[in-house]
XYZ file of C-alpha atoms in Angstrom:
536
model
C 0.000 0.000 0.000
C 2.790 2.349 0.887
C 4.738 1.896 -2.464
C 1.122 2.314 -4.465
C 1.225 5.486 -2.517
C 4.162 6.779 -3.262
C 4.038 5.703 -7.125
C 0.793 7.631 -7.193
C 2.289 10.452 -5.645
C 5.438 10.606 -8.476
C 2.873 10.502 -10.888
C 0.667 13.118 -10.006
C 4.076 15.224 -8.899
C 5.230 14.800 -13.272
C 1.754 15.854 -14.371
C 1.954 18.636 -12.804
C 5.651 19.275 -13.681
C 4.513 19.141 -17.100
C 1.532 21.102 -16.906
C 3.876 23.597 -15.540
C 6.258 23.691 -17.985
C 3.907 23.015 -21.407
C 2.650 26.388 -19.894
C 5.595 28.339 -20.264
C 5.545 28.881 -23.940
C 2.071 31.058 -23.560
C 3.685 34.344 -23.882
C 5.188 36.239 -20.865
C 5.016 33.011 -18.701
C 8.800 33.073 -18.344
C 9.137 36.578 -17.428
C 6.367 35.919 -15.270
C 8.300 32.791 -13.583
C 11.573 34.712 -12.903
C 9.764 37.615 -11.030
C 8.075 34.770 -9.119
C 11.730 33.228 -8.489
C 12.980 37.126 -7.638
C 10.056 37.692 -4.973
C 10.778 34.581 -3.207
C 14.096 34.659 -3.034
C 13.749 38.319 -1.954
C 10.785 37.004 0.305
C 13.736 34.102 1.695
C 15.797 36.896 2.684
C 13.216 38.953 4.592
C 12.212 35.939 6.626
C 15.525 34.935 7.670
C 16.453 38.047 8.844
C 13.661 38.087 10.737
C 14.235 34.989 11.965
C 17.795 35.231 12.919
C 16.350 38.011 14.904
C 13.639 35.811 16.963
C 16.613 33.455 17.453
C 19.204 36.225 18.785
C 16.148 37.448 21.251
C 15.798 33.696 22.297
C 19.602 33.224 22.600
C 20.006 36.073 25.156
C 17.014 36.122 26.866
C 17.539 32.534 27.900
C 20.777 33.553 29.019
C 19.597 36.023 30.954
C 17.436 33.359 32.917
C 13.779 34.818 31.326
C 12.571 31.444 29.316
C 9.070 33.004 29.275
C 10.010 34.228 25.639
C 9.656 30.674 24.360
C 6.124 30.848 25.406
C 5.818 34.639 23.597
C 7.639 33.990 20.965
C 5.384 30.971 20.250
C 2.657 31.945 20.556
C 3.187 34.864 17.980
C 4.040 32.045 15.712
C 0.775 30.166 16.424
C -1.237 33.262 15.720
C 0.501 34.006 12.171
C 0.618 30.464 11.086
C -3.374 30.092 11.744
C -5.037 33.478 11.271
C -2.226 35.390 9.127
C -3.784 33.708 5.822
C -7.181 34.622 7.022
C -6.175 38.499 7.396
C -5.542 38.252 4.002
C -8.459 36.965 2.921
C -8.092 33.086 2.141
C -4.881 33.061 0.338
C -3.447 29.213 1.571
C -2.880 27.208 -1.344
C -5.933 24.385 -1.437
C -6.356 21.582 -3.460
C -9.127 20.986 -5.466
C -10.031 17.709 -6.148
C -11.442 18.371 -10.026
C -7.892 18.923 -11.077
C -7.404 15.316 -10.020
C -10.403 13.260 -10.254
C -9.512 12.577 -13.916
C -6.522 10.059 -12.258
C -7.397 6.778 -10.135
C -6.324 8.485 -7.190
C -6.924 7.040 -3.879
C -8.459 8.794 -0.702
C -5.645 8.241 1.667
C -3.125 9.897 -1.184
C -6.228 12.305 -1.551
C -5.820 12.835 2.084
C -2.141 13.269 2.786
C -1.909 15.456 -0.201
C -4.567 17.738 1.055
C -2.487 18.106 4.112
C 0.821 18.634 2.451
C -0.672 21.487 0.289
C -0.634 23.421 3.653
C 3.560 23.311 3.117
C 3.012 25.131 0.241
C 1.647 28.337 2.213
C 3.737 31.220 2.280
C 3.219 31.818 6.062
C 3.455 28.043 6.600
C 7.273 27.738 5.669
C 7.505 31.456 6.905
C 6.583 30.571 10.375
C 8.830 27.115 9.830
C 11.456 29.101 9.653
C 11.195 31.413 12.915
C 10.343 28.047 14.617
C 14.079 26.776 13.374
C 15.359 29.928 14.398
C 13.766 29.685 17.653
C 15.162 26.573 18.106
C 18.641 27.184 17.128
C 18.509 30.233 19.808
C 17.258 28.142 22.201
C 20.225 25.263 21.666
C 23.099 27.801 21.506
C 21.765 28.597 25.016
C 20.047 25.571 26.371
C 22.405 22.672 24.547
C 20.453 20.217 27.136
C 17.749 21.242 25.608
C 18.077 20.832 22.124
C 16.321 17.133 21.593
C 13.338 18.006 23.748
C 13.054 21.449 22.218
C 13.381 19.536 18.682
C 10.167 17.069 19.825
C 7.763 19.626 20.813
C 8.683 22.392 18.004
C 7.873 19.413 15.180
C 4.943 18.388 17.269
C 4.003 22.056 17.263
C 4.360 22.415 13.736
C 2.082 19.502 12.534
C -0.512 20.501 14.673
C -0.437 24.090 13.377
C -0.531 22.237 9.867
C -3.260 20.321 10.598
C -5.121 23.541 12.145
C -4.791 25.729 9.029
C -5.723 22.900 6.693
C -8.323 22.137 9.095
C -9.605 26.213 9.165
C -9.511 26.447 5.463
C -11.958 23.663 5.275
C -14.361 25.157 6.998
C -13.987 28.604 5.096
C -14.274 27.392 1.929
C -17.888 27.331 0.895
C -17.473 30.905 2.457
C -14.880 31.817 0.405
C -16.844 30.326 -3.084
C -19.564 32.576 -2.262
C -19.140 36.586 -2.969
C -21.345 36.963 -0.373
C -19.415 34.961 1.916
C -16.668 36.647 0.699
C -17.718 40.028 1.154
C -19.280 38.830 4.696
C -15.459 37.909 5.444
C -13.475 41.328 4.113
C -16.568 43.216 6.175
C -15.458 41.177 9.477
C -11.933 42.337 8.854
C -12.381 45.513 7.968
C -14.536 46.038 11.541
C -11.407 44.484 12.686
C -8.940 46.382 11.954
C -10.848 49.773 12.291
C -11.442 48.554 15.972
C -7.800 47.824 16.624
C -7.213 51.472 15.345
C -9.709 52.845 17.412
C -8.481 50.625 20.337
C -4.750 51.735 20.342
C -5.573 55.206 19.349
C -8.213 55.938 21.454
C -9.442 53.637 24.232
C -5.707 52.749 25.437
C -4.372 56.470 25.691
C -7.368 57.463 28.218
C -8.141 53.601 30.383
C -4.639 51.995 29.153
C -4.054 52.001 33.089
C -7.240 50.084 34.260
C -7.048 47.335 31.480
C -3.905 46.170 30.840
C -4.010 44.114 34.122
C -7.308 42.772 33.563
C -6.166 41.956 29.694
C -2.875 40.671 30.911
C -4.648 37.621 33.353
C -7.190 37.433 30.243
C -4.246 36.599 27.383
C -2.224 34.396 30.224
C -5.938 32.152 30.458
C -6.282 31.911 26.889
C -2.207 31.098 26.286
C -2.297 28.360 28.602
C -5.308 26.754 27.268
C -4.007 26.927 23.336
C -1.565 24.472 21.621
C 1.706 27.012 21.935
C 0.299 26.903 25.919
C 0.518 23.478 25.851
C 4.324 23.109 24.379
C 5.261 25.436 25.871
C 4.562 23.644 29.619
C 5.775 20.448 27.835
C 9.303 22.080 27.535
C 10.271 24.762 30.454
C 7.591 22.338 33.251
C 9.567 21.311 36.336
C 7.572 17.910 36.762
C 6.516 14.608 34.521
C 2.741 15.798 34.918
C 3.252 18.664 33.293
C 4.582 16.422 29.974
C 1.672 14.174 30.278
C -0.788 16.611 30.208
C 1.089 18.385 27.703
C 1.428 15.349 25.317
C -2.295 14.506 25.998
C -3.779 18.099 25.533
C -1.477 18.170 21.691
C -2.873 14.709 21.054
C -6.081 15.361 21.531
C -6.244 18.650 19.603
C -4.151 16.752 16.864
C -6.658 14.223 16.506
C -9.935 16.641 16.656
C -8.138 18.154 13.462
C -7.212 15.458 11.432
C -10.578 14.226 11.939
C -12.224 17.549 11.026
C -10.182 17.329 7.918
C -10.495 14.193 7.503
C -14.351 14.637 7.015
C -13.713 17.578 4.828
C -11.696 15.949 2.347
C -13.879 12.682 2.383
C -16.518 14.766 0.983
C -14.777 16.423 -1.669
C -13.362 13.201 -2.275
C -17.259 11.431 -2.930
C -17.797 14.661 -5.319
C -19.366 17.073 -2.986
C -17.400 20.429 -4.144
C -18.887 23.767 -3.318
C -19.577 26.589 -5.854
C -21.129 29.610 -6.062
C -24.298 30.177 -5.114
C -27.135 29.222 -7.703
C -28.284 33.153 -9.799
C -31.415 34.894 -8.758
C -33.550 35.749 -11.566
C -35.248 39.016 -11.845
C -36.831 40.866 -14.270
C -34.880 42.730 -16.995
C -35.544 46.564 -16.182
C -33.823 48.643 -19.027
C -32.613 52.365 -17.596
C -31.564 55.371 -19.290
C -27.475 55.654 -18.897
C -25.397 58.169 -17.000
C -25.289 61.341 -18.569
C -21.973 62.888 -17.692
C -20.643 66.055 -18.091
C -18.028 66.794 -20.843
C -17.977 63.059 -22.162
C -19.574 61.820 -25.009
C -22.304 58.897 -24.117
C -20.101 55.993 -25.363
C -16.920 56.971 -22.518
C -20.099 58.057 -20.009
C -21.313 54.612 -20.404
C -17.640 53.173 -19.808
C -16.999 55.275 -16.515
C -20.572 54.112 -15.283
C -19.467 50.535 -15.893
C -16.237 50.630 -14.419
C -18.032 52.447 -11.137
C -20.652 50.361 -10.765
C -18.386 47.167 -10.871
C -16.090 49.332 -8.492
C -18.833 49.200 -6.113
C -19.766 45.485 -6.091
C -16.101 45.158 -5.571
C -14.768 45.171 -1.635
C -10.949 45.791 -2.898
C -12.127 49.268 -4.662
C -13.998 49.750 -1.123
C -10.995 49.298 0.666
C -8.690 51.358 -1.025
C -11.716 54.553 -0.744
C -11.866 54.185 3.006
C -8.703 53.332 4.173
C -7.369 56.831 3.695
C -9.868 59.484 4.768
C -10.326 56.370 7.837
C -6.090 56.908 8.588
C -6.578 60.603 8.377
C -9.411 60.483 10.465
C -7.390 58.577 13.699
C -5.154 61.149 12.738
C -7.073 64.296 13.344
C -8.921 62.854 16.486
C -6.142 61.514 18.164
C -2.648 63.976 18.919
C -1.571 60.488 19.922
C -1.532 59.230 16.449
C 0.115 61.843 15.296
C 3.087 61.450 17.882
C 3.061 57.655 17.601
C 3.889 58.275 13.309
C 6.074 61.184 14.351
C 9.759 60.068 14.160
C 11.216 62.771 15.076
C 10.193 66.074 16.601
C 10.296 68.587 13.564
C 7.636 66.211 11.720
C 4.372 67.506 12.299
C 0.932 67.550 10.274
C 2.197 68.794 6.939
C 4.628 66.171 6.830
C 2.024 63.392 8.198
C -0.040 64.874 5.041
C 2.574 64.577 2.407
C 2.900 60.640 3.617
C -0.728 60.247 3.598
C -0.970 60.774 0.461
C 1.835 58.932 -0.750
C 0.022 55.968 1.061
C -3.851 56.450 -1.055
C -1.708 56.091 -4.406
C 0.095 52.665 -3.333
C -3.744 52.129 -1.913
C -4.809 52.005 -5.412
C -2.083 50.138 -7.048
C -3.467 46.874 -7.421
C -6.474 48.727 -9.835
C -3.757 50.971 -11.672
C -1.904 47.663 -12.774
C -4.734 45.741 -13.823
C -7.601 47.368 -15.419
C -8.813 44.519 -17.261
C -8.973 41.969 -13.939
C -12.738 42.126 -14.215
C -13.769 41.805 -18.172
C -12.098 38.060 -18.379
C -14.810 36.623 -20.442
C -16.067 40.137 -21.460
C -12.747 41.463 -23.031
C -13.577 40.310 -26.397
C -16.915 42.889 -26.037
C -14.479 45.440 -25.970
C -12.634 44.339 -29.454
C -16.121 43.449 -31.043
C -18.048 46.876 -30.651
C -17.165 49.992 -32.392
C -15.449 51.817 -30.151
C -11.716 52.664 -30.240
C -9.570 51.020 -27.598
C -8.424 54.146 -26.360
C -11.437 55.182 -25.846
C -12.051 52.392 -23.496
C -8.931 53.127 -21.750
C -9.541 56.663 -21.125
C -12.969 55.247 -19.506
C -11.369 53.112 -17.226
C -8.897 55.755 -15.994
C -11.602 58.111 -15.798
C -13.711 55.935 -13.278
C -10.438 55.292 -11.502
C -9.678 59.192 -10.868
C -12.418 59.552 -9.725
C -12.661 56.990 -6.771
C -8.916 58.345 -6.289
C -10.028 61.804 -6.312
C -12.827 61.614 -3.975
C -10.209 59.434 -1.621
C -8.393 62.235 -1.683
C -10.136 65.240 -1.185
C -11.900 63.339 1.582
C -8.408 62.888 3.743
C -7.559 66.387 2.467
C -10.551 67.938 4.318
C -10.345 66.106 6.936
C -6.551 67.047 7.734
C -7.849 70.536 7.209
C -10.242 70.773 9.564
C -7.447 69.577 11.907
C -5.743 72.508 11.003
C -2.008 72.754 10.653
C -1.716 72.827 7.331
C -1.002 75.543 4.954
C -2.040 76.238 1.502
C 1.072 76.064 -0.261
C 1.503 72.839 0.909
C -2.043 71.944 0.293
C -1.027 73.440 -3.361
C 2.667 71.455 -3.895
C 1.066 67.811 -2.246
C -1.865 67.962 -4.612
C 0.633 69.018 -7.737
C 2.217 66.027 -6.682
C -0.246 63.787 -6.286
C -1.740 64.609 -10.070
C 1.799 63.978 -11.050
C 2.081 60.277 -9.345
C -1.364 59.527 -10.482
C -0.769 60.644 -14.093
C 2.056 58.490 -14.319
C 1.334 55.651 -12.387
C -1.790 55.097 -14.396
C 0.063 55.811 -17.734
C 2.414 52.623 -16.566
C -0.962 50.921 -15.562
C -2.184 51.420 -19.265
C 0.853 49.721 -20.732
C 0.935 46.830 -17.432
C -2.785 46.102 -17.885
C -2.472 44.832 -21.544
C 0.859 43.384 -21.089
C 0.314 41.310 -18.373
C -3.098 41.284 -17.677
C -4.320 38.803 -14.537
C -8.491 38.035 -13.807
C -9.926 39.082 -10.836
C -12.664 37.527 -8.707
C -15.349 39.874 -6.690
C -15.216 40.026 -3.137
C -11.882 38.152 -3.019
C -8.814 40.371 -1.743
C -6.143 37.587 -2.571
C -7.524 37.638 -6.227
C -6.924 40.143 -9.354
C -3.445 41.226 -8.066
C -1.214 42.334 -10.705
C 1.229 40.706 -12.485
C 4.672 39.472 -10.517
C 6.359 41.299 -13.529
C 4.015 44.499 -13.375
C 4.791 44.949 -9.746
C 8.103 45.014 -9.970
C 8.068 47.161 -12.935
C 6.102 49.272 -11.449
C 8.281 49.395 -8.257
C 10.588 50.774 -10.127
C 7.638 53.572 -11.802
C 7.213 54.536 -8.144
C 10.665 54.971 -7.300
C 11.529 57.188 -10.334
C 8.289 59.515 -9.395
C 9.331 59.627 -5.585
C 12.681 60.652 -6.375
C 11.836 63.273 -9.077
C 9.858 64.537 -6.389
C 11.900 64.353 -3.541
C 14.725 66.407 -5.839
C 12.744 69.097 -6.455
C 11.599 70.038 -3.186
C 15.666 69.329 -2.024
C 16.624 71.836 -4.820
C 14.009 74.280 -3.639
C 15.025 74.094 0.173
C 18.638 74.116 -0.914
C 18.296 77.000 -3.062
C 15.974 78.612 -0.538
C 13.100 78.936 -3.206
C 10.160 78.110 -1.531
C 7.790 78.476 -4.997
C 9.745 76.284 -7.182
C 7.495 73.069 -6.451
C 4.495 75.108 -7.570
C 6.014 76.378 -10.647
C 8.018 72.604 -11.681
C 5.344 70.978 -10.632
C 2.274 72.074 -13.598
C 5.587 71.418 -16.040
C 5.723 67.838 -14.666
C 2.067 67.366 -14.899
C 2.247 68.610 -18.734
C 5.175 65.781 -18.754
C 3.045 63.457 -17.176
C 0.192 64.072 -19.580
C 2.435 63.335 -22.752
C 3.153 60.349 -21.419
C -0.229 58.947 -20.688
C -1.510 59.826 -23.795
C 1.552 58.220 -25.319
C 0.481 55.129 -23.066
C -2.871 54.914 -24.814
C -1.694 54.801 -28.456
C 0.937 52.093 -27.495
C -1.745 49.798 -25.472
C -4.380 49.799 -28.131
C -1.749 49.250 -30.652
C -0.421 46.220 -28.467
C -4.059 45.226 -27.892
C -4.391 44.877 -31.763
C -1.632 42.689 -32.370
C -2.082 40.540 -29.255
C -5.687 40.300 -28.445
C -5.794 36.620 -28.347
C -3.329 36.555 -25.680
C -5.125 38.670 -23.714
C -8.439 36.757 -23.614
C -6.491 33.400 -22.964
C -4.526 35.233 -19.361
C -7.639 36.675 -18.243
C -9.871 33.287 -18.939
């Protein structure tokens, strides 16, 4: 049985090896794979530096004597192995079982594949990683402890791996519902306006009274949660603390495997959830937008785009988050002081970044302007309408959700006060600027490597690998074009040279998006077939 399994396995394993690489010769799928290789090579580095760090914390706090940052540092681990994926929306890799019911596959491979998919999780080898660097701190310390530390991190780890497999289960039909979907991205957007309002507000004013209470509340929960449980298992003085450690892991072990065990059984006998079946109403036709200063065909395109922006939770996000961050902001001085690096940096400053942050808001819409026509994009090359045309839609729709961002935070800031109107005047020049020529890169990105997009689902429709880094390199030419001209006018003490450069760089800015739209729809012509395949 074991070798069947493992032949199975192999097999499967060179399918998809050549499924793989029979896909490279679509067009751009190599380009595509090395910025893949570059981001997690790049994402490899990050994580080991931040795990040599955990490990150099462990290393000399356990030589000070204080072991309880095993139990902390484990903990933290726990919490972004299980819920870090979820923050994001759904984003661990799952397997479905239609790409493999074609092959006589059995249920225990089915089974032990399912579970191995979790290894394939960005935060899963992420957190493996600071869990090895854990426990090399803890053995250059500890060298006694470096088997028993070795038993209960790998117990530790499976039983996180069985938990997120186990949790992604049970969100599934969620997640294949837009409804469930936006239910989800709703929940976490509560969330993390709460945990604003919560260090912002409620902490600065009753910080005293609760952090005791939340302090014996957090020590409860830790010692009745799996990193609880190793944790006693490792630093306990007595052989009842292991046995009730080793019991307390088994028996969470086993309540997971068995959850997922059910899950996968019913995949596995065909049951595979989907969207939820259409309502049917009545067709109602309505007169279109009429817009001022557009034509009806490019009014029609900017009422499309906005009414797909608001069925979409992404386009949502990116609209609130920044008046929402300028709001904290403007209610709380300890927001302000909390950002506030130094002492010189005040409002104006706080302003300037703001705004820098509502343009990166909107990137992943700049890149990708097709993500939602996937099966529509051949209406566009069907009717009679130019392509620019439909181009100079989109980006219409676009500035305005960006606009109305904008001017949003802007007000709000005002109100504040602190803010003068020649900076009001060179941040806005600048922000025109950015936009101008982020979306003129978007133009070009959006055609070149377009990716589809799903509604309601944050970890779909993000741009290409190849368009981000590209455009990483966009942003970096438009922040330091920006940053040089207000050096040059500080260094030559000319306070008014932003607002005179910066209409010159807008006119700059202009060529080049209207240069932007002749080369996309002359791309578009020549490679419209490729198009339709990337975003079907």
């Amino acid at each position: 049985m074991g070798q069947t399994i493992k032949h199975q396995f192999w097999l499967l394993a060179e399918v998809r090896w050549h499924i793989m690489r029979n896909s490279l010769r679509l067009k751009g799928k190599k380009l595509e794979l090395a910025g893949q290789i570059f981001v997690v090579v790049l994402g490899a580095v990050i994580s080991i530096a931040l795990g040599t760090v955990m490990g150099g914390v462990t290393y000399l706090m356990l030589m000070k004597g204080k072991a309880a940052i095993i139990p902390a540092l484990l903990e933290g681990i726990f919490g972004a192995w299980i819920l870090g994926p979820v923050l994001i929306e759904g984003s661990s890799p799952s397997l479905d079982f239609r790409e493999i019911a074609r092959y006589p596959v059995s249920f225990r491979l089915y089974y032990l594949l399912n579970v191995s998919f979790g290894l394939l999780d960005p935060w899963a080898l992420l957190c493996l990683v600071w869990l090895a660097c854990v426990w090399l701190g803890t053995v250059a310390a500890r060298p006694e402890w470096a088997v028993p530390a070795a038993f209960w991190f790998l117990v530790f780890a499976t039983l996180n791996l069985l938990f997120n497999r186990a949790l992604f289960g049970v969100l599934e039909p969620l997640m294949n519902s837009r409804r469930g979907r936006e239910t989800l991205l709703a929940g976490l957007m509560v969330f993390l306006v709460s945990l604003q309002i919560v260090v912002y507000v409620v902490f600065p004013r009753w910080g005293k009274r609760l952090v005791p209470l939340l302090g014996s509340t957090f020590s409860a929960i830790h010692q009745a949660l799996p990193a609880g449980f190793v944790s006693r298992g490792l630093l306990g003085e007595y052989w009842m603390d292991t046995v009730v450690a080793l019991c307390a892991l088994a028996g969470y072990a086993l309540f997971a495997a068995l959850v997922l065990w059910r899950q996968s059984w019913r995949n596995y006998q065909g049951e595979i959830s989907s969207e939820a079946s259409p309502t049917h109403h009545a067709v109602q036709m309505q007169p279109g937008w009429e817009l001022p200063w557009l034509d009806g065909v490019t009014a029609a395109i900017v009422e499309k785009e906005l009414r797909y922006a608001r069925r979409d939770s992404r386009a949502w996000m990116s609209c609130i988050s920044g008046p929402l961050m300028a709001f904290i902001f403007a209610a709380s001085s300890d927001a302000i002081r909390v950002m506030a690096i130094a002492p010189k940096i005040g409002l104006g400053t706080i302003y300037t970044l703001l705004t820098g942050f509502l343009l990166i808001n909107f990137v992943r819409q700049i890149y990708n302007f097709f993500s939602h026509d996937d099966r529509g994009f051949q209406c566009w090359l069907m009717s009679p309408v130019d392509f620019q045309r439909v181009l100079v839609g989109k980006n219409l729709a676009l500035g305005i959700l960006m606009t109305g961002s904008y001017a949003a935070a802007t007000l709000i800031l005002v109100l504040k006060g602190g803010i003068s109107i020649a900076q009001i005047l060179s941040v806005m020049g600048g922000y025109i600027f950015a936009a101008l020529a982020m979306i003129a890169a978007g133009n070009i990105f959006s055609v070149r490597f377009p990716t589809k997009g799903e509604f309601g689902r944050v970890s779909e429709g993000k741009p290409s690998i190849v368009a981000v880094l590209l455009g990483l390199l966009v942003q970096g030419s438009i922040i330091g074009s920006i940053a040089l001209l207000f050096y040059l006018a500080r260094r030559l003490g000319m306070d008014l040279l932003p607002l005179v450069a910066l209409p010159l760089m807008i006119l700059l800015a202009l060529k080049g998006y209207f240069f932007s739209l002749r080369a996309s729809a002359r791309y578009v012509q020549f490679h419209a077939e490729d198009i339709y395949v990337a975003l079907t």
